[in-house]
Coordinates of N, CA, C and O in Angstrom, one line a residue:
X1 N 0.8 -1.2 0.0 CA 0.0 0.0 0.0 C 0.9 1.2 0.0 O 2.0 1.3 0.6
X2 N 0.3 2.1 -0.7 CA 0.9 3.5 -0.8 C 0.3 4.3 -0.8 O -0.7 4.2 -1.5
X3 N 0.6 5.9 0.1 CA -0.3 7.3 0.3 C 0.3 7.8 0.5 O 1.4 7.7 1.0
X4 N -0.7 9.1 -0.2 CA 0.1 10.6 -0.1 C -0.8 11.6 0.3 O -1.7 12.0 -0.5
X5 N -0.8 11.9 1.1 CA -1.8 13.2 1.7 C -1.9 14.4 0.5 O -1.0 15.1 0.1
X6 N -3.1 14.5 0.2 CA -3.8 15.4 -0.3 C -3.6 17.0 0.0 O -4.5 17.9 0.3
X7 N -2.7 17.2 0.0 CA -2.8 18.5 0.8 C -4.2 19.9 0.5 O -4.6 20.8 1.2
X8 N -4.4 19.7 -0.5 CA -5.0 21.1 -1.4 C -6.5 20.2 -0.3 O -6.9 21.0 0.5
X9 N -6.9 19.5 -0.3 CA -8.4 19.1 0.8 C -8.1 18.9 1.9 O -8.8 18.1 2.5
X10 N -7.2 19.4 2.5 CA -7.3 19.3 4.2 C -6.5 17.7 4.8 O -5.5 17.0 4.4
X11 N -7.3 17.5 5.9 CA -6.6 16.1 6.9 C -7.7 15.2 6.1 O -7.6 14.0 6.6
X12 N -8.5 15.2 5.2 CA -9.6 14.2 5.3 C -9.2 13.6 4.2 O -9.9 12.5 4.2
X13 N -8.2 13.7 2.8 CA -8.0 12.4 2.0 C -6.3 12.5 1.3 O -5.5 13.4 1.3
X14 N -6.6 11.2 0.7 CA -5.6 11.0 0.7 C -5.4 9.8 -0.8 O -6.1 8.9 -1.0
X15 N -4.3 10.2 -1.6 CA -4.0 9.4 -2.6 C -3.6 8.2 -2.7 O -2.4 8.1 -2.4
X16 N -4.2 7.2 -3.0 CA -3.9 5.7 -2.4 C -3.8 4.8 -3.5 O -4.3 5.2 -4.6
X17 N -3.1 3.6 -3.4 CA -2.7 2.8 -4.3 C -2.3 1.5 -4.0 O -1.3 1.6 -3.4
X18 N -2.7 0.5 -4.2 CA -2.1 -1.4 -4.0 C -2.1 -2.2 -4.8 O -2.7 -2.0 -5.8
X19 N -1.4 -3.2 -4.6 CA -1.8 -4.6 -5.5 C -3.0 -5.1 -5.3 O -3.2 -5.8 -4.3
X20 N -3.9 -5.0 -6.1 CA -5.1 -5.9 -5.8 C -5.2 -7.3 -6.2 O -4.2 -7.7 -6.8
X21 N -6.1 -8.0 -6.0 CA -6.3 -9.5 -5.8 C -5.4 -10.2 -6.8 O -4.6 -11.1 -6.7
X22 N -6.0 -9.6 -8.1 CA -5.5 -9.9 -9.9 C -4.0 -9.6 -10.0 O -3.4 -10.0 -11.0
X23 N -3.3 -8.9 -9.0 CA -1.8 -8.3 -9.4 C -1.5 -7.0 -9.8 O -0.3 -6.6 -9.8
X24 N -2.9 -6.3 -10.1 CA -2.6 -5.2 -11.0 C -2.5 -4.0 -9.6 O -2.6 -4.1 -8.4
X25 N -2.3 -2.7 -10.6 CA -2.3 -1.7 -9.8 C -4.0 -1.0 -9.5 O -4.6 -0.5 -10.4
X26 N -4.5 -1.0 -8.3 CA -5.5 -0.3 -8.2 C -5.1 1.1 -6.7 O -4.5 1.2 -5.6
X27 N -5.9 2.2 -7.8 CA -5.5 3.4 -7.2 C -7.0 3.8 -6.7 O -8.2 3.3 -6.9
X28 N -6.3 4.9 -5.8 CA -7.8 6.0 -5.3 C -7.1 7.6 -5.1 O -6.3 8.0 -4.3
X29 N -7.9 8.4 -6.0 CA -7.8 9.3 -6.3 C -9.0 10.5 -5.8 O -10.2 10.4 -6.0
X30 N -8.1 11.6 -5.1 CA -9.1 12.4 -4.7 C -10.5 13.1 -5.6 O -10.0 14.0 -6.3
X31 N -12.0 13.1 -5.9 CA -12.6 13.3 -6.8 C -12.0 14.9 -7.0 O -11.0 15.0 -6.2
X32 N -12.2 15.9 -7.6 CA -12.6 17.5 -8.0 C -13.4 18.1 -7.4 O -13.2 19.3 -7.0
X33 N -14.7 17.2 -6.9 CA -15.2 18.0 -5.8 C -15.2 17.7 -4.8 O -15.5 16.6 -4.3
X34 N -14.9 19.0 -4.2 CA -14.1 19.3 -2.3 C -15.9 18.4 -1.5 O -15.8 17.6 -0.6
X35 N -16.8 18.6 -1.9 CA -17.6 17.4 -1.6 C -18.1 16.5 -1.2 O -18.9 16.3 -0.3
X36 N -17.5 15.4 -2.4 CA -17.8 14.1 -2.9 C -15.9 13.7 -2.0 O -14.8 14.1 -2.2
X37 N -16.4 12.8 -0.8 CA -15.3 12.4 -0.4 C -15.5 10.8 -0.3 O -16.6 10.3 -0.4
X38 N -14.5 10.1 -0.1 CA -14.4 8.7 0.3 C -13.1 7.9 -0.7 O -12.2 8.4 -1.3
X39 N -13.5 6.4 -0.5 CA -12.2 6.2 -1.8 C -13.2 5.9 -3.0 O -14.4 5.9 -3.0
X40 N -12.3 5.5 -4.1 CA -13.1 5.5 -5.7 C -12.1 4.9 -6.4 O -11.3 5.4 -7.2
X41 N -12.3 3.5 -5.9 CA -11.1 3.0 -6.4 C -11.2 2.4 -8.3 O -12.2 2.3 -8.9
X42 N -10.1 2.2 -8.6 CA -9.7 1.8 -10.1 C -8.6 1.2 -10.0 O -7.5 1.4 -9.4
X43 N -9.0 -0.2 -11.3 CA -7.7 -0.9 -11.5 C -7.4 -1.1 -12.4 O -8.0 -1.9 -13.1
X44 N -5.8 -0.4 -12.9 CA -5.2 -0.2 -14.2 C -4.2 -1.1 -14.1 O -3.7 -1.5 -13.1
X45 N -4.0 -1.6 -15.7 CA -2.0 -1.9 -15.8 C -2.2 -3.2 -15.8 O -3.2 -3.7 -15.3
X46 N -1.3 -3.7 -16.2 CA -0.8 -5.2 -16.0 C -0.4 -5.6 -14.9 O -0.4 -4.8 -14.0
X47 N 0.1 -7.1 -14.8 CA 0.8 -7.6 -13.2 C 1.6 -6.8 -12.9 O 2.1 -6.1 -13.8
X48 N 1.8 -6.6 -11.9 CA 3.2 -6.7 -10.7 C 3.9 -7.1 -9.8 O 3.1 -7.5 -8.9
X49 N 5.1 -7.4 -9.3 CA 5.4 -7.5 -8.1 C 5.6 -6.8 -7.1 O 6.2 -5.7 -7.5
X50 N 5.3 -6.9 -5.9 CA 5.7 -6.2 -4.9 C 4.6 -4.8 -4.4 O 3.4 -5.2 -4.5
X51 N 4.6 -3.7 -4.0 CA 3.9 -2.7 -3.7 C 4.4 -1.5 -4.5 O 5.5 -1.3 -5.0
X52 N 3.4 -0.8 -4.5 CA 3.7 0.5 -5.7 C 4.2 1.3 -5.0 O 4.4 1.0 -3.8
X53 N 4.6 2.4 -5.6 CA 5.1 3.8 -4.6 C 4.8 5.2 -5.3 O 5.0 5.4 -6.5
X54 N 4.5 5.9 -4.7 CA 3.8 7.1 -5.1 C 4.8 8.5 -4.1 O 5.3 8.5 -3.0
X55 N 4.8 9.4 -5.2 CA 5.5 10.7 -4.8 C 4.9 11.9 -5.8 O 4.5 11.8 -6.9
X56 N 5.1 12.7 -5.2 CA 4.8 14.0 -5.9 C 6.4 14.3 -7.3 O 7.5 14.1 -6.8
X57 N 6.2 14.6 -8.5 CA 6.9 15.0 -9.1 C 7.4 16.9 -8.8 O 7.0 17.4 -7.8
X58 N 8.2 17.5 -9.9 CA 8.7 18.8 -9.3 C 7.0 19.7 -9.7 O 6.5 20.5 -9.0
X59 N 6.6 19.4 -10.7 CA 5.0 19.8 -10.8 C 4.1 19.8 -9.5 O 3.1 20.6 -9.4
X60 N 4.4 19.0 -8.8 CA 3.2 18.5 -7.7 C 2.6 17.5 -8.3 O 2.1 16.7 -7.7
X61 N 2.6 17.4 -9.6 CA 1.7 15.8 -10.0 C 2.2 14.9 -9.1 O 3.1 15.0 -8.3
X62 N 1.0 13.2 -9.2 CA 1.2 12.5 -8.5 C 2.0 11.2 -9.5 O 1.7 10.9 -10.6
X63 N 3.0 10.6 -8.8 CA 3.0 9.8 -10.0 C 3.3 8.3 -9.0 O 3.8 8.1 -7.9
X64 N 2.8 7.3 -10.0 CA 2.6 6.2 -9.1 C 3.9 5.1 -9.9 O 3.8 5.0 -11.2
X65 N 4.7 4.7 -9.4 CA 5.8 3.5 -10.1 C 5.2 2.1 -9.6 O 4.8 1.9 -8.4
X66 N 5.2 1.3 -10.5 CA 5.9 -0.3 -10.3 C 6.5 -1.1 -10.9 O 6.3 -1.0 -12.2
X67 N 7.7 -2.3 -10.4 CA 7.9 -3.1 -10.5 C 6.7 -4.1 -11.7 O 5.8 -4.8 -11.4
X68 N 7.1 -4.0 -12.8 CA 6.1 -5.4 -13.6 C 6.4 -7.0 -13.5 O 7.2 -7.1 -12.5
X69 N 6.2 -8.0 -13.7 CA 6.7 -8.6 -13.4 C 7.6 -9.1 -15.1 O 8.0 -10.2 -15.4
X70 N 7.7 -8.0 -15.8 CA 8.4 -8.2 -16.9 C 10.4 -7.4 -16.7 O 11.2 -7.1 -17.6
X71 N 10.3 -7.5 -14.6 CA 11.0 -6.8 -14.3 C 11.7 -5.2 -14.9 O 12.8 -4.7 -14.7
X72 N 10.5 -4.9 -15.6 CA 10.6 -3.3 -16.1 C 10.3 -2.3 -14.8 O 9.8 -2.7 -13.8
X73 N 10.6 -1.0 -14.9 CA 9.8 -0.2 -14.0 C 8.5 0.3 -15.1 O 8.5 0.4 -16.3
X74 N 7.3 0.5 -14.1 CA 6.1 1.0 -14.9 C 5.9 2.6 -14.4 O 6.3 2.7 -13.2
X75 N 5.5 3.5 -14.9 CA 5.0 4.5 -14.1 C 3.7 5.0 -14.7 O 3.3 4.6 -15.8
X76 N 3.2 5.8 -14.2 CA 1.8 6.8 -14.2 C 1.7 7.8 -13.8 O 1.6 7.7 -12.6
X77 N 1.6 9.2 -14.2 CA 1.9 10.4 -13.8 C 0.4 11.4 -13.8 O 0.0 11.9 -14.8
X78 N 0.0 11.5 -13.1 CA -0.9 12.8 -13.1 C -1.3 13.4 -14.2 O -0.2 13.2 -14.7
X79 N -1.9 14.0 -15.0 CA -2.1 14.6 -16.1 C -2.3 16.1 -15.8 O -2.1 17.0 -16.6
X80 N -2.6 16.1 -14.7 CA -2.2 17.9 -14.0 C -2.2 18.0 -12.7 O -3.0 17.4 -12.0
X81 N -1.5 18.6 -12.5 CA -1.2 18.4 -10.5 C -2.1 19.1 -10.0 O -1.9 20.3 -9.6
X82 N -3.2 18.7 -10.0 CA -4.4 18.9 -9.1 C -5.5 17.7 -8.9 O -5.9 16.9 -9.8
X83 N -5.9 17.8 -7.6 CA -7.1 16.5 -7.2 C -8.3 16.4 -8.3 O -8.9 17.3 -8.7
X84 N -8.5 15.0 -8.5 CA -9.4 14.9 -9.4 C -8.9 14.8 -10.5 O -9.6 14.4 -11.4
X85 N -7.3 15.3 -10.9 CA -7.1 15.2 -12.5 C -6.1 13.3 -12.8 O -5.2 12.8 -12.1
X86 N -6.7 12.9 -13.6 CA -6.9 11.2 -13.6 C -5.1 11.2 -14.2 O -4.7 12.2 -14.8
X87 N -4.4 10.0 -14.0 CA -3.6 9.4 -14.1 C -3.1 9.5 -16.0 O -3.9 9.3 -16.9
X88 N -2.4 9.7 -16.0 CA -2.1 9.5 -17.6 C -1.4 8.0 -18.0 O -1.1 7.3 -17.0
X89 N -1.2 7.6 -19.3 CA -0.8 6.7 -19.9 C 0.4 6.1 -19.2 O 1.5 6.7 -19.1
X90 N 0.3 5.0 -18.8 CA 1.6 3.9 -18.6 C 3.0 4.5 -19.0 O 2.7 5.5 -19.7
X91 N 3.9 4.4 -19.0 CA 5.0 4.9 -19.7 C 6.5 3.6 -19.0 O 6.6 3.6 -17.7
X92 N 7.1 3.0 -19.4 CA 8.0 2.0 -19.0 C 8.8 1.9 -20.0 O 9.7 1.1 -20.0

C-alpha cells in the first residue's frame, strides 16, 4: 500500500494505491469535488510485483511507479497536478 496526503483538501483524503487481488495496480484518487469524499477506487495496468510507490513529481503531479513482473519499471503520472485530474498513460 501507498499514500500521499492530499494536501490542497485538508486532513480528510488522501491518494492511495495497491496490488489488488488480480496483481494489478488499483488506485484511489481524490474526486474535483471538495464534496464528494471517500475512496473510488480503479484498477489499471498489467501484473506486478511487490507494492507500488507514489511521490509527488517537481510539478506536484502525483505519479505512481511499479515493478512489472516483466521486471521493467512501470510509471503513471498525473495529467495535472491537481485533485481529481486522472492518471495518464503507462510509460516504462
Amino acid at each position: 500500500m501507498a499514500a500521499l496526503w492530499a494536501p490542497e483538501r485538508g486532513a480528510r483524503e488522501a491518494f492511495l494505491a495497491h496490488r489488488g487481488s488480480r496483481g494489478r495496480l488499483v488506485t484511489s484518487m481524490p474526486d474535483r469535488d471538495k464534496d464528494v469524499s471517500g475512496t473510488h477506487w480503479h484498477e489499471s495496468g498489467g501484473m506486478f510485483a511487490n507494492a507500488p510507490a507514489m511521490a509527488y513529481d517537481a510539478t506536484g503531479a502525483v505519479v505512481v511507479t511499479v515493478l512489472g513482473t516483466d521486471g521493467r519499471l512501470h510509471v503513471r503520472r498525473q495529467l495535472f497536478p491537481a485533485a481529481g485530474s486522472p492518471l495518464g498513460p503507462w510509460l516504462s
